[in-house]
Amino acid sequence: MISLPIRWPIGTMSFLLVPLFILLTVSTPSWGQSSDNTSPKASDGTLFPWNKMRLPEHIIPVHYDLMIHANLTTLTFEGTTAIEITASRPTSAIVLHSNHLQISKATLKKGAGERQSEEPLRVLEYPPHEQIALLAHEPLVVGLPYTVVIDYAANLSKTFHGFYKSTYRTKEGEVRILASTQFEPIAARMAFPCFDEPAFKASFLIKIRREPRHLAISNMPLVKSVTVAEGLIEDHFDVTVKMSTYLVAFIISDFKSVSKMTKSGVKVSVYAVPDKINQADYALDAAVTLLEFYEDYFSIPYPLPKQDLAAIPDFQAGAMENWGLTTYRESSLLFDAEKSSASSKLGITLTVSHELAHQWFGNLVTMEWWNDLWLNEGFAKFMEFVSVSVTHPELKVEEHFFGKCFDAMEVDALNSSHPVSTPVEDPAQIREMFDDVSYEKGACILNMLRDYLSADAFKSGIVQYLQKYSYKNTKNEDLWNSMASVCPTDGTQNMDGFCSAGQHSSSSSHWQQASLDVKTMMNTWTLQKGFPLITVTVRGRNVHMKQEHYQKGSGTAETGYLWHVPLTFITSKSNSAQRFLLKTKTDVLILPEEVEWIKFNVGMNGYYIVHYEDDGWDSLTGLLQATHTAISSNDRASLINSAFQLVSIGKLPIEKALDLTLYLKHETEIMPVFQGLNELIPMYKLMEKREMNEVETQFKAFLIRLLRDLIDKQTWTDAGSVSERMLRSQLLLLACVRKYQPCVQRAEGYFREWKEADGNLRLPNDVTLAVFAVGAQTPEGWNFLYKKYQSSLSSTEKHQIEFALCTSQNEEKLRWLIDESFKGDVIKTQEFPDILRAIGRNPVGYPLAWQFLRENWNELVEKFDLGSPAIAFMVMGTTNQFSTRAWLEEVKGFFSSLKENGSQLRCVQQTIETIEENIRWMDKNFDKIRLWLQNKKLELL
């Protein structure tokens, strides 16, 4: 699943439209704690025979026959589930999951064929664990085949998970209803009674009853359609392969589709609402290309006859990898050639590549339990980079991938972070696993391992892993064991990395001698939270290295964590990467000759940051000022990031970090410019919430002067590569929002023409964001944009308008926008988290966003779910730029009052830590920034 805000086009830039905040939710009522020492009471007051949140392991599902009949008028559905099971020990209680299903009848069939006997089962329900127990008259016999048949009914869910209602409006204004599913992680139980844990894999035969005017699709192709009554058709789908319940999917709609075949004969189709099917071609071509790439890369054929991609009008996550029927937000799949932005093209390609990677990582081989979710998500996130860099080289995905590592480090530096693999049990904890650590950090440490082993050795390790565990479940260590013996021994392959360490110069001899213990090495990255800070001191030819746990915050206790860090470095004398494996707290390497500068973490392939002691930073700042292109754009971005991370822990003065950014006057590449903005913009956002107007104004002026040459060079067109276009879009937006007059005047002219043409004038896509943001500053412009929003069929245009509306300085309009998007009539509720966060970043709107979160907390949890990324996104988005003690106390007071309905959430701990850090940072650095700005630094520009 693509979850969490995917921060494109730009990382954490606070003023930005993030065209796609990609979030996941799945639901449950409030949960009781699992208590192993008490006997729970079923809803009828009798003792429930099981007291754990995890199901017992002695009943094994083998196959499900599922019949679902939905009524899209009454918004209800009924179903019959027949589950073939076996018992590994005698038991008379069959415990499985069910949530909000009204069960009318349950029977047990014993044996197979004509000799089957049938008996009624007593049904007990235990809602706190979303479990039911089916009680038989006598214990099940070990090894015999049994079938449990359950009849039930339910309402279509009003949330974004389970079997839920979605709607869309046609061009003519008619509202149409469809029903779709989102089961990951724990919502299959809202659609049918099942063993809803990833390790209980089984096959599924699905039948859907529908009206003739509708179309049903599911994981497998349609086998036949039978008329069961007048106006009622039953579609029979082929039997699935063995898979987990969270991957089951079915949709009843009036979608249209377009299709193509892959070289190996897999039928790929894109489904969308009729008015938008003309936007499906880009995703269809990308899906065919990517599916062919993965079949080749993994050396394992895609096992199903078809792969459908469906754009769902209401969808909280970005996308979901249901086997054979992947589902998406419309903005994650549909590309309007006239209006979609460059970042939209990149985002759609990455999202499709992510979900198709899951068909192997996640679907074919599945984590045993949610504690190892990163085996699914970290891999799919990493494979976006591997696949798209080959299939769509023009997108230059490598210029965007590494920013994700900085995003992950942002939360991983906090005490409230967690190891990549971490124990979870209750639903809120499971949902909290869908975060930057599972996705982004997971991807970044895999990239680091690939760089360490070599691309070929890494690939052979994961192919071995997939082949060995196909249709099974795995744990963390299974992956490392598959990686352990992958180096070729014949010495014929020309590779970079550990496996070819013999090719490296004497300075990397430490790497050669290291025994290849992938498991021990990677356990240091997956079983402990955080990441290392490497401090480098150069003494002549000797380079002294020290590692420690990088932690923000005052009074954080030293953890004593050590990592096996695959260091890489270049120097003023050698631009080919040298390698050194640091396994101890300190070590020394000897260079062949003395150097003017040394730069570690070549190309940002490592998940660590580096501090250069003595004059190390001065040397690198001098290098950037003189000839910044001597090192790669990724290396320049990582220096910017490291410098400001070091300011946070008092290792580097803020003045030195600001001095380093002055070189950006000459920068033209997207990665370092975006990273500079990611560091500098939050500084004035903190000032906005402290009412430090004078310095805030000076700082904003400094930022525009720093980038003025680059801003002035931007053409108001759609010319150039995807990266150049994304850079243009964000620079013009920044310039206009910061009221840089040449930008504002041009945008006003464009907006005037666009409005006079009633929105029918085609604007260059890359400048639309800036034009709309300027246009939204007048009441007439704002109202006109909202009118156009209602009729637009383009996801990009809707996102651009949405963002522009959120930049208004009119409190009344901002309050109305929050209320309307939560109501969900015109602006869909799926957009609400984005809107609340955008208004939470608005200097006028942030108190309104925080007030709404506090006053509507229970409704938000009901809609989006405790522990979900959507809730985390809103909590952080409304509070994590506060930087005063008064705000801190208000935030602490509110969340502690929630008790079990929110106070324990990780995002709450994260935001409190972040506010405390903001306060410390501002107290320590504000006066220094004020003096630095005054101290003739502007003359350098």
PDB file of C-alpha atoms in Angstrom, residues 218-221 241 262 264-269 287 290-296 298-309 321-326 355-360 363-364 471:
ATOM      1  CA  SER A 218     -12.318  -8.932  -8.399  1.00  0.00           C
ATOM      2  CA  ASN A 219      -8.801 -10.363  -8.013  1.00  0.00           C
ATOM      3  CA  MET A 220      -9.296 -12.983 -10.730  1.00  0.00           C
ATOM      4  CA  PRO A 221     -10.887 -12.964 -14.212  1.00  0.00           C
ATOM      5  CA  VAL A 241      -3.768 -18.348  -5.714  1.00  0.00           C
ATOM      6  CA  THR A 262       2.150  -7.725 -21.786  1.00  0.00           C
ATOM      7  CA  SER A 264       4.070 -12.737 -21.569  1.00  0.00           C
ATOM      8  CA  GLY A 265       0.295 -12.600 -22.150  1.00  0.00           C
ATOM      9  CA  VAL A 266      -0.938 -10.888 -18.973  1.00  0.00           C
ATOM     10  CA  LYS A 267      -3.989  -8.696 -19.647  1.00  0.00           C
ATOM     11  CA  VAL A 268      -3.529  -5.271 -18.024  1.00  0.00           C
ATOM     12  CA  SER A 269      -6.587  -3.007 -17.676  1.00  0.00           C
ATOM     13  CA  ALA A 287       1.819  -0.673 -15.897  1.00  0.00           C
ATOM     14  CA  LEU A 290       6.690  -2.105 -15.277  1.00  0.00           C
ATOM     15  CA  LEU A 291       5.044  -5.531 -15.074  1.00  0.00           C
ATOM     16  CA  GLU A 292       7.362  -6.737 -17.842  1.00  0.00           C
ATOM     17  CA  PHE A 293      10.348  -5.245 -15.994  1.00  0.00           C
ATOM     18  CA  TYR A 294       9.480  -7.023 -12.729  1.00  0.00           C
ATOM     19  CA  GLU A 295       8.930 -10.406 -14.410  1.00  0.00           C
ATOM     20  CA  ASP A 296      12.408 -10.088 -15.868  1.00  0.00           C
ATOM     21  CA  PHE A 298      12.644 -11.185 -10.285  1.00  0.00           C
ATOM     22  CA  SER A 299      12.966 -14.142 -12.713  1.00  0.00           C
ATOM     23  CA  ILE A 300       9.489 -15.212 -11.537  1.00  0.00           C
ATOM     24  CA  PRO A 301       6.485 -14.915 -13.901  1.00  0.00           C
ATOM     25  CA  TYR A 302       3.535 -12.861 -12.640  1.00  0.00           C
ATOM     26  CA  PRO A 303       1.257 -15.721 -11.524  1.00  0.00           C
ATOM     27  CA  LEU A 304      -2.195 -14.370 -12.461  1.00  0.00           C
ATOM     28  CA  PRO A 305      -3.774 -14.032 -15.926  1.00  0.00           C
ATOM     29  CA  LYS A 306      -4.647 -10.344 -15.458  1.00  0.00           C
ATOM     30  CA  GLN A 307      -3.728  -7.184 -13.563  1.00  0.00           C
ATOM     31  CA  ASP A 308      -6.411  -4.519 -13.149  1.00  0.00           C
ATOM     32  CA  LEU A 309      -5.723  -0.985 -11.917  1.00  0.00           C
ATOM     33  CA  GLU A 321      -1.753  -3.801  -3.945  1.00  0.00           C
ATOM     34  CA  ASN A 322      -4.707  -6.264  -3.918  1.00  0.00           C
ATOM     35  CA  TRP A 323      -3.454  -9.194  -5.993  1.00  0.00           C
ATOM     36  CA  GLY A 324      -4.682  -8.796  -9.573  1.00  0.00           C
ATOM     37  CA  LEU A 325      -6.836  -5.744  -8.743  1.00  0.00           C
ATOM     38  CA  THR A 326      -4.742  -2.846  -7.505  1.00  0.00           C
ATOM     39  CA  GLU A 355       1.896  -1.538  -6.226  1.00  0.00           C
ATOM     40  CA  LEU A 356       3.203  -3.814  -8.979  1.00  0.00           C
ATOM     41  CA  ALA A 357       6.376  -4.514  -6.961  1.00  0.00           C
ATOM     42  CA  HIS A 358       4.028  -5.676  -4.183  1.00  0.00           C
ATOM     43  CA  GLN A 359       2.680  -8.414  -6.465  1.00  0.00           C
ATOM     44  CA  TRP A 360       5.973 -10.150  -5.598  1.00  0.00           C
ATOM     45  CA  ASN A 363       1.623 -10.781  -2.188  1.00  0.00           C
ATOM     46  CA  LEU A 364       3.769 -13.726  -3.315  1.00  0.00           C
ATOM     47  CA  TYR A 471       3.192 -18.337  -1.299  1.00  0.00           C
TER      48      TYR A 471
END
